[in-house]
Short mmCIF file of C-alpha atoms in Angstrom, two decimals:
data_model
loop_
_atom_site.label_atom_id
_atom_site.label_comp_id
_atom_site.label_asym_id
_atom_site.label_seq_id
_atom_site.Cartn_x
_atom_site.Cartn_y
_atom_site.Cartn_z
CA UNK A 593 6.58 11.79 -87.62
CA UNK A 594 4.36 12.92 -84.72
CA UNK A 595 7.44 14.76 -83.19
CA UNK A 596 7.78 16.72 -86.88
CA UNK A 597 3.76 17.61 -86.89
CA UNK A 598 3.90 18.50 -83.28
CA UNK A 599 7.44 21.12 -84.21
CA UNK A 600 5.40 22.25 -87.24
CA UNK A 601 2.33 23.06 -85.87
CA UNK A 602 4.08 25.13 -83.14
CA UNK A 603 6.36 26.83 -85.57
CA UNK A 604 3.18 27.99 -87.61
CA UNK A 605 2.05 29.79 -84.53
CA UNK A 606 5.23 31.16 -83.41
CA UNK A 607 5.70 32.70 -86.57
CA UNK A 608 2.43 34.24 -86.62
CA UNK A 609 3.25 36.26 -83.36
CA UNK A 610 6.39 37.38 -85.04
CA UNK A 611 5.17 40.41 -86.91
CA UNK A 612 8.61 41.44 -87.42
CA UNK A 613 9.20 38.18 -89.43
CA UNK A 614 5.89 38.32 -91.19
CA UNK A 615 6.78 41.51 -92.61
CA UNK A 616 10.24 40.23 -94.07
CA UNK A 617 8.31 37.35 -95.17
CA UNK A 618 6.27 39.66 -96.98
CA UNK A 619 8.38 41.93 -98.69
CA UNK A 620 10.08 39.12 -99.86
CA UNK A 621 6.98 38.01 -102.00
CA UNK A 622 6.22 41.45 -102.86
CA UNK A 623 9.98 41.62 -104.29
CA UNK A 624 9.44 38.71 -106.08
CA UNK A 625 6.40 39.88 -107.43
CA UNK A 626 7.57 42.79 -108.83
CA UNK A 627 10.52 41.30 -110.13
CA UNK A 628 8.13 39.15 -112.15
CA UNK A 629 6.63 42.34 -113.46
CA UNK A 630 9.83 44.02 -114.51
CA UNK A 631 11.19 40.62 -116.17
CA UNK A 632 7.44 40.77 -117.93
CA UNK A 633 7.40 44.62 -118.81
CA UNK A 634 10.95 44.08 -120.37
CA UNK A 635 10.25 40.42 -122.25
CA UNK A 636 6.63 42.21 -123.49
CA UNK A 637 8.73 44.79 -124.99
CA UNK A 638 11.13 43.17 -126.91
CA UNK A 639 8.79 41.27 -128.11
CA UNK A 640 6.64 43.87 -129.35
CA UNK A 641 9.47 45.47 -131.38
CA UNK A 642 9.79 42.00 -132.65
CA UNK A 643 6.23 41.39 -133.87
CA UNK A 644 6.88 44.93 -135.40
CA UNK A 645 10.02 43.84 -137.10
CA UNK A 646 8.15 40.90 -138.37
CA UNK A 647 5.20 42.72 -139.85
CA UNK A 648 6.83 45.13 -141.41
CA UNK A 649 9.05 42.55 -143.25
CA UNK A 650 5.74 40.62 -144.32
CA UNK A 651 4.61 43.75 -145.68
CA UNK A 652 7.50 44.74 -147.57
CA UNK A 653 7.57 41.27 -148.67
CA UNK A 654 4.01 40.94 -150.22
CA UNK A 655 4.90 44.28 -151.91
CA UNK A 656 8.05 42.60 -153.68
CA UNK A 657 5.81 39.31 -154.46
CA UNK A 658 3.14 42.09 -155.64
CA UNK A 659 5.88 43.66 -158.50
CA UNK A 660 5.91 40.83 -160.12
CA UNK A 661 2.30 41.04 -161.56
CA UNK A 662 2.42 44.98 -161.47
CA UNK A 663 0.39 47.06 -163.74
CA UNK A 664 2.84 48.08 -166.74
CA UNK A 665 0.27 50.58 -168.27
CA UNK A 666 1.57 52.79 -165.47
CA UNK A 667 4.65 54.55 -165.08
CA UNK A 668 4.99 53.32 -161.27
CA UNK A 669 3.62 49.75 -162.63
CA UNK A 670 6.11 49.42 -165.08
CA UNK A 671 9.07 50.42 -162.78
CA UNK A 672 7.90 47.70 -160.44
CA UNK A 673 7.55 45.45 -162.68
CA UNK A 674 11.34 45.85 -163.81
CA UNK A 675 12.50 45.82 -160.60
CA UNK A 676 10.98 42.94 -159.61
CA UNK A 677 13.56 40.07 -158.57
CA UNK A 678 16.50 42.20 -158.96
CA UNK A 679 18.33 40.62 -156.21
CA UNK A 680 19.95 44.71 -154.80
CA UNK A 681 16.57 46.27 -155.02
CA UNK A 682 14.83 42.91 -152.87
CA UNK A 683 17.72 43.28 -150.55
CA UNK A 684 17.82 46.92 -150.48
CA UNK A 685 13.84 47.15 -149.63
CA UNK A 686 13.79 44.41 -147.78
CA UNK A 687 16.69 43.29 -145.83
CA UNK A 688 16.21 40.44 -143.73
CA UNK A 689 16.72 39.81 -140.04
CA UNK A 690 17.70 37.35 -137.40
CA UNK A 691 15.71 37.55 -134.38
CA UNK A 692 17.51 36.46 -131.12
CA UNK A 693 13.81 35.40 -129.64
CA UNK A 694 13.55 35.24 -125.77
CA UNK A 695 13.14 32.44 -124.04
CA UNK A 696 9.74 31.25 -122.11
CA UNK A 697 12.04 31.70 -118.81
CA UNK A 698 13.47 34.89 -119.54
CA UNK A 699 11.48 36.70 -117.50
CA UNK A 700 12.41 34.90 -114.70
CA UNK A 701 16.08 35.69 -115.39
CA UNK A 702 16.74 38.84 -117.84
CA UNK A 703 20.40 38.45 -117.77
CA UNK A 704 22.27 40.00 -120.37
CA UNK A 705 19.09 40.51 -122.61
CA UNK A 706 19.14 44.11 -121.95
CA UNK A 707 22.65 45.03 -122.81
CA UNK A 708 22.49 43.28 -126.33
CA UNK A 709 21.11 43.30 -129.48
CA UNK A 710 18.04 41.13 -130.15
CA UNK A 711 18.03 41.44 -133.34
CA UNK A 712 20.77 41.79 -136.48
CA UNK A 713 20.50 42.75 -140.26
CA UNK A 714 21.33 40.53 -142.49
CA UNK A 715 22.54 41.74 -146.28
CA UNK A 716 25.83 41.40 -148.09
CA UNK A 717 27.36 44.75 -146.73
CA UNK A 718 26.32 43.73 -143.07
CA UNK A 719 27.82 45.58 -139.85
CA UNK A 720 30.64 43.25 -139.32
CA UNK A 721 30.67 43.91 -135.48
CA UNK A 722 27.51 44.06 -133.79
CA UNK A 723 26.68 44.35 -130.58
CA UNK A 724 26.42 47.15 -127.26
CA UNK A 725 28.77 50.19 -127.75
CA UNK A 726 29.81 49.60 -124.26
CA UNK A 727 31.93 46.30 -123.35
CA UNK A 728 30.62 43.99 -120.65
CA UNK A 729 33.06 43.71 -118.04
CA UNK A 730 31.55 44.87 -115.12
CA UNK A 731 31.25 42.22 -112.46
CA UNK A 732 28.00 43.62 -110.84
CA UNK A 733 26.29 43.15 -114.56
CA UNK A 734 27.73 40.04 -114.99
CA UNK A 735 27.42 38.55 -111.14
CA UNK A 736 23.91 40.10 -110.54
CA UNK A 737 22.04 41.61 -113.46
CA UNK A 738 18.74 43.02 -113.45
CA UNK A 739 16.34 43.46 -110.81
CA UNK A 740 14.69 39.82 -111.72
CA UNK A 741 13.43 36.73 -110.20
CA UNK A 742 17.06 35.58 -110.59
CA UNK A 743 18.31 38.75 -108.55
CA UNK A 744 15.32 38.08 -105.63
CA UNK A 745 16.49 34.47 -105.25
CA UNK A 746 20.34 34.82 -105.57
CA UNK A 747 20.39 37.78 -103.10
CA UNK A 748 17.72 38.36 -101.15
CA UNK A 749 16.69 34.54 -100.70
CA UNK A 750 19.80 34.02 -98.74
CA UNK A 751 18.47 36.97 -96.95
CA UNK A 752 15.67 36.04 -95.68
CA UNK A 753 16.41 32.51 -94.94
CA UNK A 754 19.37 34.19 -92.53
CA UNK A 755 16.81 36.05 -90.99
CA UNK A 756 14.77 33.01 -90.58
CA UNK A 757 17.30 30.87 -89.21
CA UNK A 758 20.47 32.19 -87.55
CA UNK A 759 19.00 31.94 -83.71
CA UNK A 760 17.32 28.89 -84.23
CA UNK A 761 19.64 27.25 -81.62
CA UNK A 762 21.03 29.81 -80.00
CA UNK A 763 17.39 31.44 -79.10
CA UNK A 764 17.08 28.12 -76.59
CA UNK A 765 20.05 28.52 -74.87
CA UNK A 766 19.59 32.06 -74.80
CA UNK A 767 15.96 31.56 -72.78
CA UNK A 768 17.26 28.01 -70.88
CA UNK A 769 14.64 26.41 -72.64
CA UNK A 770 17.75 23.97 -74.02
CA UNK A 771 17.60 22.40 -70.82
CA UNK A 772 14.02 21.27 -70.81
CA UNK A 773 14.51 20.27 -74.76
CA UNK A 774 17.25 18.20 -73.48
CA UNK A 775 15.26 16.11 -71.39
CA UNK A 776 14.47 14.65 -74.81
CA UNK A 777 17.76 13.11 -74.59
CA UNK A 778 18.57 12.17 -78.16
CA UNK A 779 15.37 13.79 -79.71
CA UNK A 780 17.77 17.32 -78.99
CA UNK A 781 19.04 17.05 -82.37
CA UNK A 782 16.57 16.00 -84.37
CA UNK A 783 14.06 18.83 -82.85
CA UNK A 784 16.51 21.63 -83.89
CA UNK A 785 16.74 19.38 -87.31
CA UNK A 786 12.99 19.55 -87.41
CA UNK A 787 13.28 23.39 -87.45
CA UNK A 788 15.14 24.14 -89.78
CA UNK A 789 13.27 21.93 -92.26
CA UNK A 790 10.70 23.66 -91.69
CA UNK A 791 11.72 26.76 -92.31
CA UNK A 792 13.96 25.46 -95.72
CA UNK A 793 10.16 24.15 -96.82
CA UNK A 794 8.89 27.84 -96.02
CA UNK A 795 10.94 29.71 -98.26
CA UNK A 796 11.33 26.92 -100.96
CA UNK A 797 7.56 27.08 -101.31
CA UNK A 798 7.60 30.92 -101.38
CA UNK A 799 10.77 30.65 -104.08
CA UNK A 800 8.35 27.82 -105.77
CA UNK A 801 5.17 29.83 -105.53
CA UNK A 802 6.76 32.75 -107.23
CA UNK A 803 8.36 30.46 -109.61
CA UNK A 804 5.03 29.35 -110.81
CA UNK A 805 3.67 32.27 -110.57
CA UNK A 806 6.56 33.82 -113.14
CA UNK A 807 5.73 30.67 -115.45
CA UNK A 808 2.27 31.54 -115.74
CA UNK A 809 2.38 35.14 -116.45
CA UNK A 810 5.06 34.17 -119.40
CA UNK A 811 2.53 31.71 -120.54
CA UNK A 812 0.74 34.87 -121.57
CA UNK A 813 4.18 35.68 -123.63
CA UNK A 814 5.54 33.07 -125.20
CA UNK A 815 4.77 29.03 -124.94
CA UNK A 816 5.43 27.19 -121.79
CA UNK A 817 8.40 24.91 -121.88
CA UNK A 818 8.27 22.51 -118.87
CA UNK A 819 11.75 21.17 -119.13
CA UNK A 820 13.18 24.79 -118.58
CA UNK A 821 10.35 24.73 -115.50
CA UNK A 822 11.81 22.14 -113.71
CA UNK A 823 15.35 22.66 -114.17
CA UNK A 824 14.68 26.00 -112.51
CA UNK A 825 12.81 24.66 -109.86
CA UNK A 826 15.61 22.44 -109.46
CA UNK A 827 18.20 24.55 -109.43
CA UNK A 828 16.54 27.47 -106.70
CA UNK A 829 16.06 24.68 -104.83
CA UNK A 830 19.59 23.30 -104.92
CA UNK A 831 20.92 27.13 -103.76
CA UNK A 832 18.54 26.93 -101.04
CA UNK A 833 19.55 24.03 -99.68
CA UNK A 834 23.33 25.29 -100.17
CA UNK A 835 22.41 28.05 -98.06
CA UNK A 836 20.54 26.05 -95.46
CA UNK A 837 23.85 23.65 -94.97
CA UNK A 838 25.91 26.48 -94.18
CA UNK A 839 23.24 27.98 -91.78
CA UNK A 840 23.35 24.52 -90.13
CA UNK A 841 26.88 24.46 -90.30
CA UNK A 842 27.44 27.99 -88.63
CA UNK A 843 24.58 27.53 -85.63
CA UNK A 844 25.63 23.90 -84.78
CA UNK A 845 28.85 25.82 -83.68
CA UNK A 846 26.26 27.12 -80.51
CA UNK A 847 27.50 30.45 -80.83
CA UNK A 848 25.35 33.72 -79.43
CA UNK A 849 22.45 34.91 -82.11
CA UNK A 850 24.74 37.97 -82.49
CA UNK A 851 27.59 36.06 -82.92
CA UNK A 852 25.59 33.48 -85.69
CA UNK A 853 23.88 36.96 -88.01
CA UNK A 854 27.43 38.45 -87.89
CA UNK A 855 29.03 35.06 -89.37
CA UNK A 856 26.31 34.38 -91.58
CA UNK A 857 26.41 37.71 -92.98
CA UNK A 858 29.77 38.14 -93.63
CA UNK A 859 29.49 34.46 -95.70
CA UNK A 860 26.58 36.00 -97.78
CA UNK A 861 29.37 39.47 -98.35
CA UNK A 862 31.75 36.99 -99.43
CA UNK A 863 29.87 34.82 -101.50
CA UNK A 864 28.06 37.36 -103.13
CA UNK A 865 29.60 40.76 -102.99
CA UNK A 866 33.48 40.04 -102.72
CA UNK A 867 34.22 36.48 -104.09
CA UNK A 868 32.02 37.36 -107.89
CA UNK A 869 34.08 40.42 -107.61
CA UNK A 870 37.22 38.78 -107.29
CA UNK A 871 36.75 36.08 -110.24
CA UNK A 872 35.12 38.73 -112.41
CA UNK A 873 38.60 40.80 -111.89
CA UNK A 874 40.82 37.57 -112.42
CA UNK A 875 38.93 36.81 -115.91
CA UNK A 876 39.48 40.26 -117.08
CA UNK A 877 42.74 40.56 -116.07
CA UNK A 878 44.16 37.28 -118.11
CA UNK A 879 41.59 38.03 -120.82
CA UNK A 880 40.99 41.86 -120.99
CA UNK A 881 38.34 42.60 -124.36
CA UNK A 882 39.86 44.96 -126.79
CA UNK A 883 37.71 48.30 -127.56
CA UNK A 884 35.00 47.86 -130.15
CA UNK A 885 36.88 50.56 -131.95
CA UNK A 886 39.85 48.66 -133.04
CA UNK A 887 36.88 46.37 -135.19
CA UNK A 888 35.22 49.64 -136.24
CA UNK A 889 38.67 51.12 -137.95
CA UNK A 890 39.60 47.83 -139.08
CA UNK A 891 36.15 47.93 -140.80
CA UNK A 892 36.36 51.50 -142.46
CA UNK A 893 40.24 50.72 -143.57
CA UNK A 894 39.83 47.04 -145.25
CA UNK A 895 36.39 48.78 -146.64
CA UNK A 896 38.78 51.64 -148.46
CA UNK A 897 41.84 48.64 -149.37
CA UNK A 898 39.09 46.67 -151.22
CA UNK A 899 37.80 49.09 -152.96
CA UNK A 900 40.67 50.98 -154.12
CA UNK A 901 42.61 47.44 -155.36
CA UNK A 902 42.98 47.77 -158.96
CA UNK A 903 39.45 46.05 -161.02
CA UNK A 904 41.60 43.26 -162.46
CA UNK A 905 42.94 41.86 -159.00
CA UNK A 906 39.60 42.49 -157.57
CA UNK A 907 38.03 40.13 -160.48
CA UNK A 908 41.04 37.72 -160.42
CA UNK A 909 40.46 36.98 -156.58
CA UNK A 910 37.36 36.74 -157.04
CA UNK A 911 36.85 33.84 -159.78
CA UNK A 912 40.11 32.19 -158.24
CA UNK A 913 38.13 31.72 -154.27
CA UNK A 914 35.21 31.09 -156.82
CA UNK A 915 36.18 28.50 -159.26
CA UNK A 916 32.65 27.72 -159.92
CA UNK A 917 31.44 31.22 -161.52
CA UNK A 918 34.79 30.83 -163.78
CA UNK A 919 32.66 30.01 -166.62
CA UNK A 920 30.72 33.33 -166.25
CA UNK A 921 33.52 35.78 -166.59
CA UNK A 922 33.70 38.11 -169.35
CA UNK A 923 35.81 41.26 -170.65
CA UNK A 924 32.88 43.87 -168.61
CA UNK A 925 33.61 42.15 -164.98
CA UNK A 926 36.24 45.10 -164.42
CA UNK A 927 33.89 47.85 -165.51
CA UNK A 928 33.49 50.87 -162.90
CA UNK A 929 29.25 49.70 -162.26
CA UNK A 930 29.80 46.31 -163.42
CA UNK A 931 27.81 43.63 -160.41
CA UNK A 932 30.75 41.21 -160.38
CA UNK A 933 32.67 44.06 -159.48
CA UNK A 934 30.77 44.81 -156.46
CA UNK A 935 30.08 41.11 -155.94
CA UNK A 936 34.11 40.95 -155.77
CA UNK A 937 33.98 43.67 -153.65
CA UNK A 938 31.56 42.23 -150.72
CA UNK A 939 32.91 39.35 -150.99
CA UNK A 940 37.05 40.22 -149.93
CA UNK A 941 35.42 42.72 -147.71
CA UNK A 942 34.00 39.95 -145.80
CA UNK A 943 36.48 37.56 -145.88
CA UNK A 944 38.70 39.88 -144.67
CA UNK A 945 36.41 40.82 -142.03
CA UNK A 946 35.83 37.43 -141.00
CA UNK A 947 39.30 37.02 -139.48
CA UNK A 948 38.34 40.31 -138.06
CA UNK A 949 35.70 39.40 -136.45
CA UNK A 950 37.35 36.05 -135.45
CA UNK A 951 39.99 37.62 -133.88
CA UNK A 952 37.75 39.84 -131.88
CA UNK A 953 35.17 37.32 -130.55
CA UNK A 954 38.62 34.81 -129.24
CA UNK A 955 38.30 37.44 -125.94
CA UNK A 956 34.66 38.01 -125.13
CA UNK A 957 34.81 34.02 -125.56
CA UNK A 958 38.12 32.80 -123.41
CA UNK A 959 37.10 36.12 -120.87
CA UNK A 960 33.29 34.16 -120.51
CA UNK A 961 34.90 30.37 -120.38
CA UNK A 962 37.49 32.17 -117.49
CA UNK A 963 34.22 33.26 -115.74
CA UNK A 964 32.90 30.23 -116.36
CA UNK A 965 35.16 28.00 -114.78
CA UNK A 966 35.58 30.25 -111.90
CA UNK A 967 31.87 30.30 -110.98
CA UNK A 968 32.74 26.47 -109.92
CA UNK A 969 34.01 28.02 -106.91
CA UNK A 970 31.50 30.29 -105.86
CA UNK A 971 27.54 28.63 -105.74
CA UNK A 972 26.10 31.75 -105.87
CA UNK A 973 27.37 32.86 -109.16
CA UNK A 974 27.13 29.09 -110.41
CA UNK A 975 23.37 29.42 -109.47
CA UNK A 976 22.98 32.79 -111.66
CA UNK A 977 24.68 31.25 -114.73
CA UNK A 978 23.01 28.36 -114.04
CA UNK A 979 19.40 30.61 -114.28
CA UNK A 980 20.73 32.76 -117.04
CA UNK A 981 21.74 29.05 -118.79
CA UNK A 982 17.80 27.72 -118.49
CA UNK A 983 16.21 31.45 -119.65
CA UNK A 984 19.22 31.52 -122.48
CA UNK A 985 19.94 34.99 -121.55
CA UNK A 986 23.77 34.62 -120.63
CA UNK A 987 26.29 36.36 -122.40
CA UNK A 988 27.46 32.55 -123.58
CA UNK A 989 24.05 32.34 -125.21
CA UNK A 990 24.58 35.79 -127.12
CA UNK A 991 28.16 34.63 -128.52
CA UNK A 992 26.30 31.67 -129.79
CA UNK A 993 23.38 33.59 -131.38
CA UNK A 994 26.18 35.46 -132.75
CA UNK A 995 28.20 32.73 -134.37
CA UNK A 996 25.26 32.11 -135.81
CA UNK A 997 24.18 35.02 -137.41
CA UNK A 998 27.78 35.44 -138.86
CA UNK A 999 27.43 32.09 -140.11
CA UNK A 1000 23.97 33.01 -141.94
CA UNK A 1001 25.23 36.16 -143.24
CA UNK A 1002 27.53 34.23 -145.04
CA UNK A 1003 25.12 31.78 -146.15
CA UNK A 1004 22.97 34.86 -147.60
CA UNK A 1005 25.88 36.30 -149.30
CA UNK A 1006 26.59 33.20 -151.38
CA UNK A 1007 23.02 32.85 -151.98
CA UNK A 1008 22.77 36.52 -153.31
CA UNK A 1009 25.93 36.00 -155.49
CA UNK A 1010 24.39 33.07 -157.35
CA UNK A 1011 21.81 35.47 -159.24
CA UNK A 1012 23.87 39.07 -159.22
CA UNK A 1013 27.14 37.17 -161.37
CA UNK A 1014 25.16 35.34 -163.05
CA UNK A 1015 23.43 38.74 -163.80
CA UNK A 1016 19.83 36.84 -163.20
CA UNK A 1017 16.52 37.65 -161.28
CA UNK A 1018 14.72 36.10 -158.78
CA UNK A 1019 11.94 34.24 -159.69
CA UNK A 1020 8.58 34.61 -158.09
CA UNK A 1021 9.43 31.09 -156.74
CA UNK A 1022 12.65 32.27 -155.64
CA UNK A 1023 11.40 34.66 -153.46
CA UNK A 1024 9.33 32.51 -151.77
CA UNK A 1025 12.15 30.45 -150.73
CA UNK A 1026 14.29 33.12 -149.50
CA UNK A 1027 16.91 31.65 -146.79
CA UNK A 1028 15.35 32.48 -143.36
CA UNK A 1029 17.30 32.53 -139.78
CA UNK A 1030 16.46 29.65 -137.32
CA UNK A 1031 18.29 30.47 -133.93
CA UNK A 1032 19.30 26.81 -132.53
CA UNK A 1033 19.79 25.97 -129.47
CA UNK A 1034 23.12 24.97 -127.53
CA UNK A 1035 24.17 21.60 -127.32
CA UNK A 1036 24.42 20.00 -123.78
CA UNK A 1037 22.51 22.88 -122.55
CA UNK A 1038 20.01 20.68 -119.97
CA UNK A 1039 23.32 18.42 -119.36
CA UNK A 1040 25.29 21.37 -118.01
CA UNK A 1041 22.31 23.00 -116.03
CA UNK A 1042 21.61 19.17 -114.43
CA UNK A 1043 25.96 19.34 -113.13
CA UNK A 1044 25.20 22.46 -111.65
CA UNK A 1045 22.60 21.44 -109.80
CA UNK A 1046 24.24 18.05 -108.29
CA UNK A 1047 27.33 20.55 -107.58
CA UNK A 1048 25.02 22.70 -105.28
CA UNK A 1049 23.39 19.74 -103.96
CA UNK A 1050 27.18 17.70 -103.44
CA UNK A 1051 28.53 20.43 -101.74
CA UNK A 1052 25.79 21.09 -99.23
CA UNK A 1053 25.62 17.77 -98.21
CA UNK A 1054 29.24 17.74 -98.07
CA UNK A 1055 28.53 20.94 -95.63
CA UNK A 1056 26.29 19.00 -93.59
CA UNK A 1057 27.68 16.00 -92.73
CA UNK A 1058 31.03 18.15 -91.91
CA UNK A 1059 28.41 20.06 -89.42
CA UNK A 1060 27.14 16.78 -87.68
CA UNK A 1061 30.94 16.26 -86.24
CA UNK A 1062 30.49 19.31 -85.02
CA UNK A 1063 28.83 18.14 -81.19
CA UNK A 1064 25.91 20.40 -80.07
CA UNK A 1065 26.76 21.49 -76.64
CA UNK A 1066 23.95 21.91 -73.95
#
């Protein structure tokens, strides 16, 4: 212990003399910072247009509730009041919408957040295909993302703790002071030992203090969760001390300094430039996503095939998926403006749609499970779906938001279709228990996150205790 206080102590001042080093140190936190403030300007945003969403909804709403005891003296009264709890005109004024919320660590870790929607309509002739107009295939959005905590600590961590690091051997043999050190006899070792850890604490406290730092300010956002706190502390610290085993690994080969940077760089290339590039270009080979377009067309054509099926059919399909509005069906149901006729209609419309949209989704899915299982291979993209996993900003999170809101649309539809065949209103009572959208959240999510995180800490250990074979040479 005295031996670690005495290597500590005389790091400390070492480093201080560096200015070189103090400066990387520096711009480091000053990165981080920032990227705090851009994940913070972006999560602020979204959830402004949010709140706005929201309001305006409540307002619209208290207007609907407000029809229902309109003035009928009037000629505006009395249209409001005859319009009230006509299940078109509530939907039509008021649709409703499902709010993919961000998460309390998303502005740690942006992710895909800014290439989706966070937020959907929801009404019986619903978009069938939402999302970006662009597809999401390119490895550099999917490996790196934004310019976030996340980015800081996946790429410029490794960085910094190269810079750090890479001569920390090499340096003594370098100035012959490896001779004196080995006067120590077996205390060689543990002294170069002793210096790393203490440069592994350095930048894990930095990484931690900017952590914290990025909880607080979301604090300001949206409610602190501490699980998602520590499983990100966890996890930066389990790619740090990935990184730190290979450092050990490469200088316990006693290599030059040059000869240690040039090694260490080319690991952080591969891990990090070519390796996400490589996986990313295998998943979208065997699982290429077909243009948004195809979904579009297939949209406008089974939209005109619906509608232009002869009334009878329409009806007869109808009443035969819906066995329980059978009792409800009279001679009208086929007339040109008749509600079951357009009930019919949205309701084919989206069944056909739904294999559609089932169809489409099978590749965004099997192209993010290929990526998925390839990121086993590669840390550093492990780590950033690991990050993007915790904020719930991955593009596996938005397929399951998704699902969701697919699932809910239908729930609304059948909902709606209670009161339109049945050619009744809502109730005041009715409308107060509107169905609402409640985003839930993956199953296994912490379970997952926790593998990762013994996987990064497995396989540096595994790293280091190949490195101690390795025999330092004097």
């Amino acid at each position: 212990m005295q031996l670690f206080k005495t290597i500590l102590l005389f790091e400390l001042k070492l480093l201080a003399r560096q200015k070189f080093l103090l400066v990387l140190i520096g711009f480091f936190f000053a990165a981080g910072l920032y990227s705090i403030y851009e994940g913070y300007r972006f999560t602020q945003k979204q959830l402004l247009a949010i709140d706005s969403l929201r309001h305006g909804y409540q307002k619209k709403y208290q207007e609907a509730v407000a029809s229902f005891s309109a003035d009928t003296t009037t000629t505006a009264g009395k249209t409001l009041f005859n319009q009230a709890g006509i299940p078109a005109v509530i939907e039509y004024k008021n649709p409703l919408y499902a709010i993919y919320q961000p998460h309390p660590i998303s502005i740690l870790s942006i992710g895909q957040r800014d290439l989706v929607p966070y937020y959907d309509l929801i009404t019986r002739k619903r978009n069938f295909i939402q999302g970006t107009d662009a597809e999401i295939s390119n490895p550099e959005v999917l490996a790196s993302g934004n310019f976030d905590l996340a980015y800081v600590i996946i790429y410029l961590l490794p960085l910094l703790a190269i810079a750090l690091t890479y001569n920390t051997l090499s340096k003594e043999k370098e100035q012959q002071t490896d001779k004196l050190l080995s006067l120590q006899g077996l205390y060689f070792g543990r002294i170069i030992s002793y210096k790393l850890v203490f440069r592994f604490m350095l930048i894990g406290v930095m990484a931690w203090l900017l952590s914290i730092t990025g909880f607080i300010s979301s604090a300001f956002l949206i409610s602190f969760d501490p699980s998602a706190a520590i499983l990100w502390l966890l996890s930066i610290s389990a790619y740090l001390f990935f990184w730190f085993a290979i450092i050990f690994f490469i200088i316990r080969w006693s290599q030059s300094s040059v000869h240690n940077a040039l090694y260490l760089l080319g690991l952080w290339s591969f891990f990090l430039m070519l390796l996400p590039a490589l996986c990313n270009a295998l998943a979208r080979l065997y699982h290429p996503i077909p243009l948004k377009t195809d979904a579009a067309v297939a949209l406008r054509e089974n939209s005109e095939a619906v509608w232009a099926l002869p009334r009878k059919l329409l009806i007869d399909t109808f009443y035969l998926n819906n066995p329980k509005y059978s009792h409800l069906r009279t001679s009208s149901d086929t007339s040109e403006n008749s509600n079951k006729r357009f009930a019919a209609y949205y309701y084919l419309l989206g069944h056909r749609m739904t294999q559609v949209i089932e169809n489409y989704n099978q590749y965004p899915e099997k192209q993010n499970a290929a990526a998925i299982s390839l990121s086993w291979i590669n840390p550093a993209t492990k780590t950033q779906y690991m990050l993007n996993g915790i904020a719930e900003s991955g593009w596996k999170d938005y397929l399951s938001y998704q699902d969701q809101v697919n699932a809910f649309q239908k729930t609304w539809v059948d909902f709606m279709n209670d009161y339109i065949v049945s050619d009744k209103k809502l109730s005041l009572n009715d409308l107060k228990n509107l169905p609402e959208f409640k985003l839930k959240e993956k199953a296994n999510k912490n379970q997952h996150i926790l593998f990762g995180i013994l996987y990064l800490f497995g396989i540096g250990f595994c790293i280091i205790l190949l490195a101690i074979k390795l025999p330092i040479k004097i």
